[in-house]
Tab-separated table of C-alpha atoms in Angstrom:
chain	number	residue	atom	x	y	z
A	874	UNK	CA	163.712	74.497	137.861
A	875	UNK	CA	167.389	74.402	139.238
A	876	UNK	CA	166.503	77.615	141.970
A	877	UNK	CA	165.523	76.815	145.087
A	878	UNK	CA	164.718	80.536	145.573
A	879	UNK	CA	161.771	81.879	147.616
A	880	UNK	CA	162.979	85.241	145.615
A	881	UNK	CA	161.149	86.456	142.635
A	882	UNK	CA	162.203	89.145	140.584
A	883	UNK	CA	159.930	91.840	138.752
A	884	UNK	CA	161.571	93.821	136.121
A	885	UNK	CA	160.657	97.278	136.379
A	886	UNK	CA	161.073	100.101	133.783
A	887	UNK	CA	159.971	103.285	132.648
A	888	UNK	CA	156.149	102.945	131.425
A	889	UNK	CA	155.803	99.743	132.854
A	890	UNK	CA	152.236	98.604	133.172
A	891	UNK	CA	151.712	98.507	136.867
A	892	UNK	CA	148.410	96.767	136.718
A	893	UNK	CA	149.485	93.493	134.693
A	894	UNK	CA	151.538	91.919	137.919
A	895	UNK	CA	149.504	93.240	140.890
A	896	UNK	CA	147.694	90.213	141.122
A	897	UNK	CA	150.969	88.139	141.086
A	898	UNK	CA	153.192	89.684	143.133
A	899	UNK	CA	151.010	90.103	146.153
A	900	UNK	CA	149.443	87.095	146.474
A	901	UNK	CA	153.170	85.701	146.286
A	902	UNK	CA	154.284	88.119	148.694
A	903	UNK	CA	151.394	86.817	150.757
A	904	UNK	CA	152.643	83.281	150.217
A	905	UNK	CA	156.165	83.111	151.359
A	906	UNK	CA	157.754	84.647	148.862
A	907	UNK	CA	160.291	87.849	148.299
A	908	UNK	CA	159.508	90.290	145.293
A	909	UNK	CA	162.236	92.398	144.111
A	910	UNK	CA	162.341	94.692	141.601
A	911	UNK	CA	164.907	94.896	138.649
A	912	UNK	CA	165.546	97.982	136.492
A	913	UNK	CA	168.422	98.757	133.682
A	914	UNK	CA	169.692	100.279	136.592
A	915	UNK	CA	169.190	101.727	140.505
A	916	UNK	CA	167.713	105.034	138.991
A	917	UNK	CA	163.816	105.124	139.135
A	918	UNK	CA	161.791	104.001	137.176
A	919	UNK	CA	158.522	105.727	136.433
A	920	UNK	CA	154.833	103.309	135.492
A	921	UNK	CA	152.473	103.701	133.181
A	922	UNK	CA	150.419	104.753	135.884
A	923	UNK	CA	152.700	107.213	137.178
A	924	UNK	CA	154.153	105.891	140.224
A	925	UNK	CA	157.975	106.008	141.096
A	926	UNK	CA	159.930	102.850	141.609
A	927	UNK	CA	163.451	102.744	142.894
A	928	UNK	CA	164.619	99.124	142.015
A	929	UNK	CA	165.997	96.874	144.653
A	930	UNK	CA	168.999	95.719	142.196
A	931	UNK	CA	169.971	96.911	138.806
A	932	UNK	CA	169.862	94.007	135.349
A	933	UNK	CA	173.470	93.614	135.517
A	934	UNK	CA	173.291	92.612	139.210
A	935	UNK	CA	170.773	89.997	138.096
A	936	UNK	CA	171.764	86.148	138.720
A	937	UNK	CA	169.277	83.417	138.181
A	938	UNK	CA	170.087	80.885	140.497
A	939	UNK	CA	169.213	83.673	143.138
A	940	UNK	CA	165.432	83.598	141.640
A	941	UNK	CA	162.657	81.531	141.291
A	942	UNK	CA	161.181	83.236	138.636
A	943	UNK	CA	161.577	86.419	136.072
A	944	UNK	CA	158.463	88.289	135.493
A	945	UNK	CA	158.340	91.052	132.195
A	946	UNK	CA	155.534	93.484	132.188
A	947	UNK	CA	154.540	95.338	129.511
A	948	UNK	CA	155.423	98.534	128.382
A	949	UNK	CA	155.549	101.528	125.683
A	950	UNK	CA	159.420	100.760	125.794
A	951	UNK	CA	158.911	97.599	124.299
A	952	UNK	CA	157.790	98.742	120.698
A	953	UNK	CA	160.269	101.994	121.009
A	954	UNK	CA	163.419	100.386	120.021
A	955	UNK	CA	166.069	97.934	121.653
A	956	UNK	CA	165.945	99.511	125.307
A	957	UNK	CA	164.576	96.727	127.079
A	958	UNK	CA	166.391	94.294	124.732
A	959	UNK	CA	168.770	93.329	127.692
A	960	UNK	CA	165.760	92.325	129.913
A	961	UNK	CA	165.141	89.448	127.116
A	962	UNK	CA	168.359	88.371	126.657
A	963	UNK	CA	168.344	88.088	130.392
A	964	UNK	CA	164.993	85.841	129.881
A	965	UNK	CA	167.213	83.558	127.675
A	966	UNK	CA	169.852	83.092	130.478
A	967	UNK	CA	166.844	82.271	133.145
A	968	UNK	CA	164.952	79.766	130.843
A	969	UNK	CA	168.986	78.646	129.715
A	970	UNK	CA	169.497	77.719	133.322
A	971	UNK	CA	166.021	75.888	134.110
A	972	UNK	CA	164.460	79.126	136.085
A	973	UNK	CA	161.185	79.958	134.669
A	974	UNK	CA	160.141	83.362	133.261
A	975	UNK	CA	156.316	84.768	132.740
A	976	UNK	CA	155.772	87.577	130.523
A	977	UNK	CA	152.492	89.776	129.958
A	978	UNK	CA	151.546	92.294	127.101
A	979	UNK	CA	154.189	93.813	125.317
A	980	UNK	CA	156.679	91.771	127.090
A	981	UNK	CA	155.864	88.907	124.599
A	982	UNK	CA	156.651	91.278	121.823
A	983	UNK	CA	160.416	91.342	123.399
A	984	UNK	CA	160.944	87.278	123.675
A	985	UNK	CA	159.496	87.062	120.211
A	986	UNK	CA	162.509	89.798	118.916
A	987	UNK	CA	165.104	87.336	120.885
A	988	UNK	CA	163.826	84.483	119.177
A	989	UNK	CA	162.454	82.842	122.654
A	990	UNK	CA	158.943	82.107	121.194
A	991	UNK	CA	160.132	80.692	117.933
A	992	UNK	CA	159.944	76.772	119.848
A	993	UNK	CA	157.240	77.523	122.154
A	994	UNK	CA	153.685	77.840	122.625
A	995	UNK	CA	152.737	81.231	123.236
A	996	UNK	CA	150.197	83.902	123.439
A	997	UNK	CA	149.990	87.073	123.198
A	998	UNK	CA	147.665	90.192	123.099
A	999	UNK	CA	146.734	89.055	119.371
A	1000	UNK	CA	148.708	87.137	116.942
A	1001	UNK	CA	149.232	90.137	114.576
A	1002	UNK	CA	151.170	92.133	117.090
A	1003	UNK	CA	153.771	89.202	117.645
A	1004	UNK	CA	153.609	88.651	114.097
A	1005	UNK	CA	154.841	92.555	113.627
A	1006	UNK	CA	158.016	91.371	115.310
A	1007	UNK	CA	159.392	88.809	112.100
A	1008	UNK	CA	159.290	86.346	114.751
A	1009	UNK	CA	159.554	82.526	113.596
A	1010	UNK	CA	157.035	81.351	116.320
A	1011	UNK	CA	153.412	81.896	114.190
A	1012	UNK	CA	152.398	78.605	113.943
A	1013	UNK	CA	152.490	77.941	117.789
A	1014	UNK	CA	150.363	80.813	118.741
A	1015	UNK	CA	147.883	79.715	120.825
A	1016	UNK	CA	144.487	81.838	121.144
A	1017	UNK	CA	144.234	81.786	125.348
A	1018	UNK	CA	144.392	83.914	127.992
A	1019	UNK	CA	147.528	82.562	129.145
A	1020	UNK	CA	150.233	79.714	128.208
A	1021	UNK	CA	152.360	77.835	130.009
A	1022	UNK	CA	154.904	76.265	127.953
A	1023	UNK	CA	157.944	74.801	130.082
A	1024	UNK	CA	159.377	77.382	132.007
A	1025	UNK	CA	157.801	80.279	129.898
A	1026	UNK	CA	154.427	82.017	130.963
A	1027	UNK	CA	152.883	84.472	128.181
A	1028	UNK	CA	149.584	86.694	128.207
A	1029	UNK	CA	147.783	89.393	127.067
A	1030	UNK	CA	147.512	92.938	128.736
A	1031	UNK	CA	143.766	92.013	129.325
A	1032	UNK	CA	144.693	88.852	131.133
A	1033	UNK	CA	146.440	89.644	134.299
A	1034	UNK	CA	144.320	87.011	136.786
A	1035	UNK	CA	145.304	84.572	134.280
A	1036	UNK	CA	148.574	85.191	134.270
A	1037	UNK	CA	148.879	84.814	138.152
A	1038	UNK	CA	146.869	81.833	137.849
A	1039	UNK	CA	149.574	80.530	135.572
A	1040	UNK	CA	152.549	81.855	138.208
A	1041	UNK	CA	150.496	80.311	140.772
A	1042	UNK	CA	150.559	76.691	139.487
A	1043	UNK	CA	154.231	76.865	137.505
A	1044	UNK	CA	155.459	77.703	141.593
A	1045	UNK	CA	153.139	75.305	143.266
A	1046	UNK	CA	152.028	78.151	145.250
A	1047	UNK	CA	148.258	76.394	145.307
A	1048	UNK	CA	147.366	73.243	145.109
A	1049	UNK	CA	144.840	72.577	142.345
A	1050	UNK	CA	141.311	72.860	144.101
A	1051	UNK	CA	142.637	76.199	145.842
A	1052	UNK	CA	144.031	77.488	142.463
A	1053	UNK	CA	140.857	77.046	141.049
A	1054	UNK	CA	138.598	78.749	143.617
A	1055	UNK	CA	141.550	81.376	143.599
A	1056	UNK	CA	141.024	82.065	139.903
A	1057	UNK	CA	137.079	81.959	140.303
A	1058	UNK	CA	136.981	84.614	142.622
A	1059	UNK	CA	139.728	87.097	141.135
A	1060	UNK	CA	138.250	86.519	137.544
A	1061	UNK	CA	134.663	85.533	138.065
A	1062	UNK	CA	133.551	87.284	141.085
A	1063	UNK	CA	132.319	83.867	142.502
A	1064	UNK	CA	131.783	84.247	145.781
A	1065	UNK	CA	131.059	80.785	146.650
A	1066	UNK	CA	135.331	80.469	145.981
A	1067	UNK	CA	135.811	82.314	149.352
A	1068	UNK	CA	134.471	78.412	151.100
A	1069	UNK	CA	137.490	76.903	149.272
A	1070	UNK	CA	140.061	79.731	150.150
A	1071	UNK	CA	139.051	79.742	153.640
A	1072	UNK	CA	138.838	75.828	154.023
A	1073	UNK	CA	142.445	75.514	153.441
């Protein structure tokens, strides 16, 4: 990763799925980190779950060695034409320029279009929606609940404590034993995790 950035940038756009990064972003909030929010432009932005977002900066004001990392949620946009094509391409300059990006849900279905999964193991929600796109990348689908390939993070909508978990360790945000308990308790309900969280 060439950014030293304690900065990482959400993209944010209409129909967004608000749930798939709330894990994420606050526990990196809660760890040092900046999130700001990135939309096609200043206007809001309105979420699948019908909250209003005014982004920080707009995607042309975007610059990744200012970030340590690009996250793409899913969205209705994503399978309703080229809209959020832009927010790919913009994926291809991060992961161009060492600076990872993580991607959830129909996200995936975006990098697949620009030809970013074609080299890289990936997941998805199921292997029939990527393969919808004409993507080249079929043969390193990988059946998980998230993939970390490189600098590229993908998951399913169903997966978002996995995908954090995968944030988590790409950043170094938790050391392994923490990570684990982390993901234990967010995903299993473990309460015996909370001994490891505290402990450190």
């Amino acid at each position: 990763m060439t950014s030293n950035s304690r900065t990482v940038h959400l993209a944010v756009y209409d129909t967004f799925a608000d749930w798939e990064t709330g894990h994420t972003t606050a526990h990196l909030a809660r760890n040092g980190y900046t999130v700001r929010t990135v939309g096609p432009s200043r206007e809001p932005v309105t979420t699948m779950g019908g909250l209003r977002v005014q982004p920080d900066l707009s995607l042309d004001e975007l610059r990744s060695q200012d970030s340590a990392l690009l996250i793409l949620t899913g969205a209705d946009t994503w399978d309703a034409g080229d809209g959020l094509a832009p927010f790919a391409r913009a994926a291809r300059g991060f992961l161009d320029a060492g600076v990872p990006v993580a991607a959830i849900c129909g996200a995936t279905a975006g990098l697949a279009r620009e030809g970013l999964l074609d080299g890289r193991a990936h997941t998805s929600a199921v292997s029939f929606y990527l393969a919808a796109t004409g993507y080249a990348g079929g043969s390193r689908y990988v059946d998980a609940d998230a993939v970390t390939d490189g600098g590229l993070i993908t998951a399913g909508p169903t997966e978002p404590v996995a995908f954090a978990r995968e944030v988590f360790a790409l950043l170094g945000v938790y050391g392994p034993e923490k990570l684990d308990a982390w993901y234990r308790l967010f995903h299993d309900s473990d309460a015996s995790a909370y001994e490891v969280l505290e402990g450190e």
